[in-house]
Amino acid sequence: MSEQTIDKKIDSKKKRKINYAFLQEQLFEDKINLEKKIEPKDWMPDEYRQHLIRQISQHAHSEIIGMQPEGNWITRAPSLRAKMILLAKVQDEAGHGLYLYSACETLGVTRDELNKQLHDGKAKYSSIFNYPTLSWADMGAIGWLVDGAAIVNQVSLQKTSYGPYSRGMIKICKEESFHQRQGYEIMAQMANGTKEQKEMAQDALNRFWWPSIMMFGPHDADSPRTGNAMKWKIKRKTNDELRQNFIDKTVAQAELIGLKIPDPDLKWNEERGSYDFGEIDWEEFWNVVKGNGPCNEQRLNHHKKAHEDGQWVRDAAKAYAQKQN
Amino acid sequence: MNDLEKYTLRIADSALILSHRLSEWCSRGPSLEEDIALSNISLDLLGQANSLLEYCSKINGQTTADGLAFKRNEREFYNFQICELENGHFGDTIIRQFLFDSYTSLFFKKLSDSEDETLSAIALKSIKEINYHLRHSSNWVVRLGDGTELSNEKIQKSLNNIWKYTGEFFEMDELDNKMLANKIGVDNKELKKDWDNITNETFQKAKLVRPNDGHMMTGSKKGIHTENLGKILSVMQYIPRAYPNAKW
Amino acid sequence: MGNGLEMLPKPMLKNKTKMSNAATVWEVFIQSKNGLAHKHVGNVHAEDKEMALQNARDLYTRRNEGSCIWVVKSEHIVSSVPEDEESFFDPSNDKVYRHPTFYNLPDGAKHI
């Protein structure tokens, strides 16, 4: 075979490779546009994969870290029923974390790697969990507001383009709505209770309101990743849309039980058909995201300690399994 | 206090206090899967405690189940001392769970034959849960005992330390004998042989040495406890005691 | 000429099982009700099959959503790849006679 022929053959192979890569990308984009799911063995742009790993793992970490502020009050739950409900709720959260780690692993990363990213501070989790739970009423506030905000986000994510993530979200949404109602029930009960209970409930709302609406992230204009996330249908609604949705739902709920939202600028806007609300303290927002919230260090240390303390147990289980083979 | 109520309280209290201890593991488990498993057991025990306390409440006609859980003081609790011990590390917790589950699997089986319909019904429902707990705890005892050298060392130590609290399982006092005579209660002494068999079988698989029976701790049937119970109650009962007029 | 199959990029699943800390991953299939087929619900981590079964039960049937659980080590799952789709799955779509509606009945035939 002459050199020329060989060169021609290599060229045409290259062209077919490029054509093939082009077809892969086209197929991916078609799937996105046609609202079809992308599954683990499908070709996907590396950026899409990395974006998902980051988003899903952060979601998973949030569920797990979120067990701590609520777990804080299990031993002090003031009635048998309250104790059962809270214990079941925190258990659900562990389960949600597991569903999400499971979905994330389909993208080619292990749970150990994800844990390491969390411990090294490379991965983030929802900032709301960097606030302390100071009274029993916080259990109400977290269920009502934090789970409420999570639901607004998660309902939207049920339609996300990545199959395992979408299926995980559908499972999670089913359970999350209980949590919100249970939280609201605690607030309602307290708001209608003794003077001290009502004050406790109002205090919890005062402390958790702003961090809850911060959960939706920066304004759309200040959110650099939103563009890709929307294009790839990972994200279905923008930060501001979701935040407005949440506020509109929640204000009426607060009014119904006689609690006041701690925002002097909160006002119904007839024209928009929505509530106008005050500006978020973005300095606090970024400060907590950076790691300077009240509980950031505590939450991570707690997680690390549990992991380290359990090493001998995991080693034993492994050793036992190997002996059986 | 009525005999039946006191007898039921003993069973309820063990479930309640052990459930409380297990709930302390939340977010501290050696793996997420274990976190869920331990909370699951804690929830089951809490459910059992609730059913039994509701029954006590019905019997005495005055105090609610919550009242019984949150307003009694240290000398009025009748849980086994083993239930109130600190959790320690995972090995300590799991060996306690195994010893307790082995006992309750036998106790509730007998209790399901009780002439008291409510106790019998509660026992029947609880057995299903307890058998699952026993499967879980015995599996872990084997994996820790026959895992690494370190894990075997640790759990052997746990077993040695906790052994003296197992004597209480098999005590029979005046109340127990009365209830047995009335075909309501269980003969705890009779359970020992089967308990020995269950535990020995697992110890063997787990390459653990069964400790010798030395001096056994006692007193919970009279409300005598370790110093742990008071601390548990001060946490558990804090809110209802701080806000006596509030409903939660 | 070749059909280009030899140039197909392998699926991008990176296998990082070399880490000594990594637990084994098992896929979980639940039969929610007697008579139904098992459905894939996700995965669990466990070192042996007994623990895998328990973990699956704790995680996926907390609200009694199951009557039977299967666990399979993820590494034992054999999957078709998207590139196979055409040759594996297309043909039956236009083999009309494979579909149960391919028949003609005489008019007036009853109870059939």
mmCIF file of N, CA and C in Angstrom, chain B residues 93-196:
data_model
loop_
_atom_site.group_PDB
_atom_site.id
_atom_site.type_symbol
_atom_site.label_atom_id
_atom_site.label_comp_id
_atom_site.label_asym_id
_atom_site.label_seq_id
_atom_site.Cartn_x
_atom_site.Cartn_y
_atom_site.Cartn_z
ATOM 1 N N THR B 93 -22.639 -0.847 71.525
ATOM 2 C CA THR B 93 -24.063 -0.736 71.219
ATOM 3 C C THR B 93 -24.613 -2.029 70.636
ATOM 4 N N ILE B 94 -23.864 -2.612 69.711
ATOM 5 C CA ILE B 94 -24.367 -3.790 69.010
ATOM 6 C C ILE B 94 -24.413 -5.017 69.908
ATOM 7 N N ILE B 95 -23.452 -5.153 70.813
ATOM 8 C CA ILE B 95 -23.484 -6.321 71.684
ATOM 9 C C ILE B 95 -24.659 -6.204 72.654
ATOM 10 N N ARG B 96 -24.907 -4.979 73.129
ATOM 11 C CA ARG B 96 -26.058 -4.769 73.997
ATOM 12 C C ARG B 96 -27.343 -5.127 73.251
ATOM 13 N N GLN B 97 -27.413 -4.646 72.007
ATOM 14 C CA GLN B 97 -28.608 -4.887 71.220
ATOM 15 C C GLN B 97 -28.817 -6.387 71.029
ATOM 16 N N PHE B 98 -27.725 -7.093 70.744
ATOM 17 C CA PHE B 98 -27.825 -8.533 70.512
ATOM 18 C C PHE B 98 -28.325 -9.265 71.763
ATOM 19 N N LEU B 99 -27.755 -8.921 72.907
ATOM 20 C CA LEU B 99 -28.138 -9.597 74.142
ATOM 21 C C LEU B 99 -29.606 -9.298 74.474
ATOM 22 N N PHE B 100 -29.999 -8.045 74.279
ATOM 23 C CA PHE B 100 -31.380 -7.619 74.560
ATOM 24 C C PHE B 100 -32.350 -8.260 73.573
ATOM 25 N N ASP B 101 -32.006 -8.217 72.293
ATOM 26 C CA ASP B 101 -32.876 -8.798 71.269
ATOM 27 C C ASP B 101 -33.053 -10.305 71.486
ATOM 28 N N SER B 102 -31.975 -10.990 71.871
ATOM 29 C CA SER B 102 -32.078 -12.425 72.118
ATOM 30 C C SER B 102 -33.081 -12.674 73.234
ATOM 31 N N TYR B 103 -33.010 -11.838 74.262
ATOM 32 C CA TYR B 103 -33.932 -11.981 75.385
ATOM 33 C C TYR B 103 -35.370 -11.645 74.975
ATOM 34 N N THR B 104 -35.561 -10.498 74.343
ATOM 35 C CA THR B 104 -36.929 -10.089 74.023
ATOM 36 C C THR B 104 -37.574 -10.992 72.982
ATOM 37 N N SER B 105 -36.760 -11.588 72.111
ATOM 38 C CA SER B 105 -37.359 -12.489 71.120
ATOM 39 C C SER B 105 -38.013 -13.665 71.844
ATOM 40 N N LEU B 106 -37.400 -14.090 72.945
ATOM 41 C CA LEU B 106 -37.962 -15.196 73.715
ATOM 42 C C LEU B 106 -39.088 -14.701 74.621
ATOM 43 N N PHE B 107 -38.880 -13.573 75.262
ATOM 44 C CA PHE B 107 -39.854 -13.024 76.205
ATOM 45 C C PHE B 107 -41.181 -12.730 75.516
ATOM 46 N N PHE B 108 -41.108 -12.027 74.386
ATOM 47 C CA PHE B 108 -42.348 -11.649 73.713
ATOM 48 C C PHE B 108 -43.054 -12.854 73.106
ATOM 49 N N LYS B 109 -42.294 -13.858 72.749
ATOM 50 C CA LYS B 109 -42.922 -15.075 72.218
ATOM 51 C C LYS B 109 -43.809 -15.673 73.304
ATOM 52 N N LYS B 110 -43.263 -15.730 74.523
ATOM 53 C CA LYS B 110 -44.058 -16.265 75.633
ATOM 54 C C LYS B 110 -45.203 -15.315 75.968
ATOM 55 N N LEU B 111 -44.934 -14.020 75.923
ATOM 56 C CA LEU B 111 -45.960 -13.035 76.285
ATOM 57 C C LEU B 111 -47.135 -13.078 75.314
ATOM 58 N N SER B 112 -46.891 -13.520 74.083
ATOM 59 C CA SER B 112 -47.987 -13.569 73.120
ATOM 60 C C SER B 112 -49.024 -14.625 73.517
ATOM 61 N N ASP B 113 -48.655 -15.476 74.452
ATOM 62 C CA ASP B 113 -49.623 -16.456 74.960
ATOM 63 C C ASP B 113 -50.332 -15.969 76.211
ATOM 64 N N SER B 114 -50.075 -14.714 76.594
ATOM 65 C CA SER B 114 -50.657 -14.162 77.810
ATOM 66 C C SER B 114 -52.169 -14.165 77.753
ATOM 67 N N GLU B 115 -52.787 -14.338 78.916
ATOM 68 C CA GLU B 115 -54.242 -14.290 78.951
ATOM 69 C C GLU B 115 -54.736 -12.847 78.867
ATOM 70 N N ASP B 116 -53.823 -11.915 79.057
ATOM 71 C CA ASP B 116 -54.215 -10.520 78.864
ATOM 72 C C ASP B 116 -54.171 -10.236 77.359
ATOM 73 N N GLU B 117 -55.328 -9.919 76.815
ATOM 74 C CA GLU B 117 -55.437 -9.782 75.354
ATOM 75 C C GLU B 117 -54.554 -8.680 74.792
ATOM 76 N N THR B 118 -54.514 -7.566 75.506
ATOM 77 C CA THR B 118 -53.735 -6.425 74.992
ATOM 78 C C THR B 118 -52.251 -6.753 74.969
ATOM 79 N N LEU B 119 -51.768 -7.318 76.070
ATOM 80 C CA LEU B 119 -50.344 -7.659 76.115
ATOM 81 C C LEU B 119 -50.020 -8.694 75.044
ATOM 82 N N SER B 120 -50.919 -9.631 74.883
ATOM 83 C CA SER B 120 -50.711 -10.669 73.877
ATOM 84 C C SER B 120 -50.637 -10.064 72.479
ATOM 85 N N ALA B 121 -51.558 -9.138 72.184
ATOM 86 C CA ALA B 121 -51.575 -8.508 70.859
ATOM 87 C C ALA B 121 -50.321 -7.693 70.611
ATOM 88 N N ILE B 122 -49.930 -6.913 71.623
ATOM 89 C CA ILE B 122 -48.715 -6.099 71.477
ATOM 90 C C ILE B 122 -47.508 -7.009 71.261
ATOM 91 N N ALA B 123 -47.482 -8.107 72.012
ATOM 92 C CA ALA B 123 -46.351 -9.038 71.884
ATOM 93 C C ALA B 123 -46.275 -9.622 70.483
ATOM 94 N N LEU B 124 -47.424 -10.025 69.954
ATOM 95 C CA LEU B 124 -47.442 -10.615 68.608
ATOM 96 C C LEU B 124 -46.895 -9.656 67.570
ATOM 97 N N LYS B 125 -47.315 -8.413 67.671
ATOM 98 C CA LYS B 125 -46.852 -7.408 66.710
ATOM 99 C C LYS B 125 -45.361 -7.152 66.890
ATOM 100 N N SER B 126 -44.932 -7.108 68.132
ATOM 101 C CA SER B 126 -43.530 -6.768 68.400
ATOM 102 C C SER B 126 -42.570 -7.866 67.954
ATOM 103 N N ILE B 127 -43.019 -9.112 68.027
ATOM 104 C CA ILE B 127 -42.121 -10.227 67.681
ATOM 105 C C ILE B 127 -41.560 -10.077 66.277
ATOM 106 N N LYS B 128 -42.411 -9.680 65.336
ATOM 107 C CA LYS B 128 -41.937 -9.550 63.952
ATOM 108 C C LYS B 128 -40.785 -8.566 63.904
ATOM 109 N N GLU B 129 -40.954 -7.445 64.600
ATOM 110 C CA GLU B 129 -39.914 -6.416 64.585
ATOM 111 C C GLU B 129 -38.655 -6.933 65.266
ATOM 112 N N ILE B 130 -38.851 -7.583 66.428
ATOM 113 C CA ILE B 130 -37.707 -8.036 67.212
ATOM 114 C C ILE B 130 -36.890 -9.077 66.457
ATOM 115 N N ASN B 131 -37.573 -9.961 65.748
ATOM 116 C CA ASN B 131 -36.826 -10.964 64.980
ATOM 117 C C ASN B 131 -35.934 -10.302 63.950
ATOM 118 N N TYR B 132 -36.413 -9.228 63.379
ATOM 119 C CA TYR B 132 -35.607 -8.493 62.421
ATOM 120 C C TYR B 132 -34.415 -7.825 63.115
ATOM 121 N N HIS B 133 -34.684 -7.247 64.295
ATOM 122 C CA HIS B 133 -33.604 -6.621 65.050
ATOM 123 C C HIS B 133 -32.540 -7.643 65.400
ATOM 124 N N LEU B 134 -32.992 -8.845 65.812
ATOM 125 C CA LEU B 134 -32.059 -9.887 66.226
ATOM 126 C C LEU B 134 -31.188 -10.322 65.057
ATOM 127 N N ARG B 135 -31.809 -10.418 63.897
ATOM 128 C CA ARG B 135 -31.049 -10.776 62.695
ATOM 129 C C ARG B 135 -29.952 -9.744 62.461
ATOM 130 N N HIS B 136 -30.309 -8.497 62.574
ATOM 131 C CA HIS B 136 -29.359 -7.408 62.348
ATOM 132 C C HIS B 136 -28.244 -7.435 63.385
ATOM 133 N N SER B 137 -28.597 -7.507 64.655
ATOM 134 C CA SER B 137 -27.560 -7.420 65.696
ATOM 135 C C SER B 137 -26.683 -8.664 65.709
ATOM 136 N N SER B 138 -27.264 -9.835 65.495
ATOM 137 C CA SER B 138 -26.424 -11.039 65.510
ATOM 138 C C SER B 138 -25.497 -11.044 64.300
ATOM 139 N N ASN B 139 -25.978 -10.579 63.164
ATOM 140 C CA ASN B 139 -25.102 -10.476 61.989
ATOM 141 C C ASN B 139 -23.897 -9.602 62.277
ATOM 142 N N TRP B 140 -24.126 -8.493 62.951
ATOM 143 C CA TRP B 140 -23.025 -7.583 63.248
ATOM 144 C C TRP B 140 -22.071 -8.160 64.286
ATOM 145 N N VAL B 141 -22.614 -8.868 65.278
ATOM 146 C CA VAL B 141 -21.728 -9.475 66.277
ATOM 147 C C VAL B 141 -20.774 -10.430 65.567
ATOM 148 N N VAL B 142 -21.298 -11.202 64.630
ATOM 149 C CA VAL B 142 -20.460 -12.153 63.881
ATOM 150 C C VAL B 142 -19.424 -11.408 63.039
ATOM 151 N N ARG B 143 -19.866 -10.346 62.364
ATOM 152 C CA ARG B 143 -18.922 -9.625 61.498
ATOM 153 C C ARG B 143 -17.838 -8.912 62.287
ATOM 154 N N LEU B 144 -18.188 -8.427 63.459
ATOM 155 C CA LEU B 144 -17.180 -7.760 64.272
ATOM 156 C C LEU B 144 -16.286 -8.783 64.977
ATOM 157 N N GLY B 145 -16.905 -9.878 65.421
ATOM 158 C CA GLY B 145 -16.111 -10.902 66.088
ATOM 159 C C GLY B 145 -15.170 -11.604 65.134
ATOM 160 N N ASP B 146 -15.668 -11.883 63.930
ATOM 161 C CA ASP B 146 -14.859 -12.603 62.948
ATOM 162 C C ASP B 146 -14.416 -11.682 61.814
ATOM 163 N N GLY B 147 -14.105 -10.445 62.161
ATOM 164 C CA GLY B 147 -13.695 -9.465 61.148
ATOM 165 C C GLY B 147 -12.191 -9.312 61.158
ATOM 166 N N THR B 148 -11.747 -8.237 61.801
ATOM 167 C CA THR B 148 -10.307 -8.023 61.951
ATOM 168 C C THR B 148 -9.905 -8.349 63.387
ATOM 169 N N GLU B 149 -8.617 -8.383 63.626
ATOM 170 C CA GLU B 149 -8.119 -8.642 64.995
ATOM 171 C C GLU B 149 -8.613 -7.544 65.929
ATOM 172 N N LEU B 150 -8.544 -6.329 65.433
ATOM 173 C CA LEU B 150 -8.967 -5.179 66.226
ATOM 174 C C LEU B 150 -10.446 -5.271 66.583
ATOM 175 N N SER B 151 -11.275 -5.619 65.593
ATOM 176 C CA SER B 151 -12.712 -5.646 65.863
ATOM 177 C C SER B 151 -13.042 -6.759 66.851
ATOM 178 N N ASN B 152 -12.351 -7.880 66.739
ATOM 179 C CA ASN B 152 -12.590 -8.979 67.677
ATOM 180 C C ASN B 152 -12.223 -8.561 69.093
ATOM 181 N N GLU B 153 -11.084 -7.890 69.196
ATOM 182 C CA GLU B 153 -10.617 -7.407 70.504
ATOM 183 C C GLU B 153 -11.635 -6.454 71.126
ATOM 184 N N LYS B 154 -12.098 -5.517 70.303
ATOM 185 C CA LYS B 154 -13.011 -4.493 70.803
ATOM 186 C C LYS B 154 -14.330 -5.094 71.271
ATOM 187 N N ILE B 155 -14.884 -5.983 70.445
ATOM 188 C CA ILE B 155 -16.202 -6.468 70.811
ATOM 189 C C ILE B 155 -16.137 -7.503 71.931
ATOM 190 N N GLN B 156 -15.003 -8.194 72.042
ATOM 191 C CA GLN B 156 -14.843 -9.108 73.175
ATOM 192 C C GLN B 156 -14.857 -8.289 74.471
ATOM 193 N N LYS B 157 -14.171 -7.167 74.425
ATOM 194 C CA LYS B 157 -14.119 -6.284 75.588
ATOM 195 C C LYS B 157 -15.523 -5.773 75.915
ATOM 196 N N SER B 158 -16.250 -5.362 74.867
ATOM 197 C CA SER B 158 -17.622 -4.888 75.071
ATOM 198 C C SER B 158 -18.452 -5.950 75.765
ATOM 199 N N LEU B 159 -18.307 -7.179 75.284
ATOM 200 C CA LEU B 159 -19.086 -8.284 75.843
ATOM 201 C C LEU B 159 -18.719 -8.520 77.305
ATOM 202 N N ASN B 160 -17.416 -8.518 77.579
ATOM 203 C CA ASN B 160 -16.963 -8.730 78.961
ATOM 204 C C ASN B 160 -17.521 -7.665 79.899
ATOM 205 N N ASN B 161 -17.525 -6.418 79.408
ATOM 206 C CA ASN B 161 -17.973 -5.309 80.257
ATOM 207 C C ASN B 161 -19.462 -5.336 80.536
ATOM 208 N N ILE B 162 -20.240 -5.773 79.576
ATOM 209 C CA ILE B 162 -21.685 -5.645 79.703
ATOM 210 C C ILE B 162 -22.343 -6.876 80.332
ATOM 211 N N TRP B 163 -21.566 -7.952 80.411
ATOM 212 C CA TRP B 163 -22.135 -9.235 80.834
ATOM 213 C C TRP B 163 -22.868 -9.165 82.172
ATOM 214 N N LYS B 164 -22.319 -8.410 83.106
ATOM 215 C CA LYS B 164 -22.906 -8.361 84.448
ATOM 216 C C LYS B 164 -24.296 -7.717 84.468
ATOM 217 N N TYR B 165 -24.714 -7.138 83.367
ATOM 218 C CA TYR B 165 -26.054 -6.542 83.321
ATOM 219 C C TYR B 165 -27.101 -7.504 82.783
ATOM 220 N N THR B 166 -26.677 -8.698 82.386
ATOM 221 C CA THR B 166 -27.640 -9.622 81.781
ATOM 222 C C THR B 166 -28.406 -10.442 82.816
ATOM 223 N N GLY B 167 -27.916 -10.432 84.040
ATOM 224 C CA GLY B 167 -28.598 -11.194 85.089
ATOM 225 C C GLY B 167 -30.035 -10.752 85.286
ATOM 226 N N GLU B 168 -30.261 -9.438 85.118
ATOM 227 C CA GLU B 168 -31.597 -8.890 85.368
ATOM 228 C C GLU B 168 -32.666 -9.496 84.458
ATOM 229 N N PHE B 169 -32.263 -9.934 83.262
ATOM 230 C CA PHE B 169 -33.240 -10.501 82.325
ATOM 231 C C PHE B 169 -34.011 -11.670 82.956
ATOM 232 N N PHE B 170 -33.320 -12.416 83.827
ATOM 233 C CA PHE B 170 -33.892 -13.698 84.253
ATOM 234 C C PHE B 170 -34.396 -13.703 85.686
ATOM 235 N N GLU B 171 -34.508 -12.488 86.281
ATOM 236 C CA GLU B 171 -34.995 -12.407 87.653
ATOM 237 C C GLU B 171 -36.497 -12.595 87.702
ATOM 238 N N MET B 172 -36.949 -13.177 88.800
ATOM 239 C CA MET B 172 -38.393 -13.262 89.050
ATOM 240 C C MET B 172 -38.609 -12.709 90.456
ATOM 241 N N ASP B 173 -39.392 -11.626 90.577
ATOM 242 C CA ASP B 173 -39.705 -11.146 91.923
ATOM 243 C C ASP B 173 -41.170 -11.448 92.217
ATOM 244 N N GLU B 174 -41.653 -10.891 93.304
ATOM 245 C CA GLU B 174 -43.012 -11.195 93.748
ATOM 246 C C GLU B 174 -44.033 -10.868 92.667
ATOM 247 N N LEU B 175 -43.868 -9.714 92.020
ATOM 248 C CA LEU B 175 -44.811 -9.299 90.979
ATOM 249 C C LEU B 175 -44.777 -10.258 89.788
ATOM 250 N N ASP B 176 -43.561 -10.633 89.380
ATOM 251 C CA ASP B 176 -43.438 -11.568 88.256
ATOM 252 C C ASP B 176 -44.151 -12.879 88.566
ATOM 253 N N ASN B 177 -43.946 -13.354 89.798
ATOM 254 C CA ASN B 177 -44.562 -14.639 90.176
ATOM 255 C C ASN B 177 -46.074 -14.535 90.197
ATOM 256 N N LYS B 178 -46.562 -13.401 90.682
ATOM 257 C CA LYS B 178 -48.011 -13.168 90.715
ATOM 258 C C LYS B 178 -48.580 -13.203 89.302
ATOM 259 N N MET B 179 -47.943 -12.459 88.401
ATOM 260 C CA MET B 179 -48.431 -12.367 87.019
ATOM 261 C C MET B 179 -48.351 -13.717 86.327
ATOM 262 N N LEU B 180 -47.298 -14.478 86.678
ATOM 263 C CA LEU B 180 -47.159 -15.799 86.079
ATOM 264 C C LEU B 180 -48.294 -16.698 86.542
ATOM 265 N N ALA B 181 -48.567 -16.608 87.835
ATOM 266 C CA ALA B 181 -49.648 -17.424 88.406
ATOM 267 C C ALA B 181 -50.983 -17.089 87.752
ATOM 268 N N ASN B 182 -51.172 -15.828 87.397
ATOM 269 C CA ASN B 182 -52.411 -15.399 86.736
ATOM 270 C C ASN B 182 -52.411 -15.654 85.237
ATOM 271 N N LYS B 183 -51.374 -16.318 84.733
ATOM 272 C CA LYS B 183 -51.221 -16.645 83.306
ATOM 273 C C LYS B 183 -51.139 -15.386 82.440
ATOM 274 N N ILE B 184 -50.717 -14.275 83.080
ATOM 275 C CA ILE B 184 -50.537 -13.043 82.294
ATOM 276 C C ILE B 184 -49.060 -12.854 81.955
ATOM 277 N N GLY B 185 -48.204 -13.137 82.922
ATOM 278 C CA GLY B 185 -46.782 -12.840 82.755
ATOM 279 C C GLY B 185 -45.959 -14.042 82.319
ATOM 280 N N VAL B 186 -44.655 -13.782 82.196
ATOM 281 C CA VAL B 186 -43.717 -14.772 81.657
ATOM 282 C C VAL B 186 -42.771 -15.280 82.745
ATOM 283 N N ASP B 187 -42.395 -16.542 82.644
ATOM 284 C CA ASP B 187 -41.402 -17.095 83.563
ATOM 285 C C ASP B 187 -40.015 -16.794 83.009
ATOM 286 N N ASN B 188 -39.389 -15.752 83.530
ATOM 287 C CA ASN B 188 -38.092 -15.322 83.013
ATOM 288 C C ASN B 188 -37.000 -16.362 83.217
ATOM 289 N N LYS B 189 -37.089 -17.070 84.334
ATOM 290 C CA LYS B 189 -36.050 -18.067 84.633
ATOM 291 C C LYS B 189 -36.016 -19.136 83.536
ATOM 292 N N GLU B 190 -37.201 -19.445 83.044
ATOM 293 C CA GLU B 190 -37.300 -20.496 82.036
ATOM 294 C C GLU B 190 -36.666 -20.097 80.715
ATOM 295 N N LEU B 191 -36.536 -18.807 80.505
ATOM 296 C CA LEU B 191 -36.005 -18.322 79.229
ATOM 297 C C LEU B 191 -34.501 -18.513 79.135
ATOM 298 N N LYS B 192 -33.847 -18.709 80.286
ATOM 299 C CA LYS B 192 -32.373 -18.673 80.319
ATOM 300 C C LYS B 192 -31.740 -19.711 79.403
ATOM 301 N N LYS B 193 -32.294 -20.922 79.447
ATOM 302 C CA LYS B 193 -31.662 -22.001 78.663
ATOM 303 C C LYS B 193 -31.647 -21.648 77.173
ATOM 304 N N ASP B 194 -32.797 -21.239 76.645
ATOM 305 C CA ASP B 194 -32.862 -20.889 75.228
ATOM 306 C C ASP B 194 -31.978 -19.689 74.915
ATOM 307 N N TRP B 195 -31.955 -18.745 75.844
ATOM 308 C CA TRP B 195 -31.113 -17.569 75.640
ATOM 309 C C TRP B 195 -29.656 -17.974 75.561
ATOM 310 N N ASP B 196 -29.269 -18.888 76.444
ATOM 311 C CA ASP B 196 -27.893 -19.382 76.411
ATOM 312 C C ASP B 196 -27.588 -20.001 75.048
#
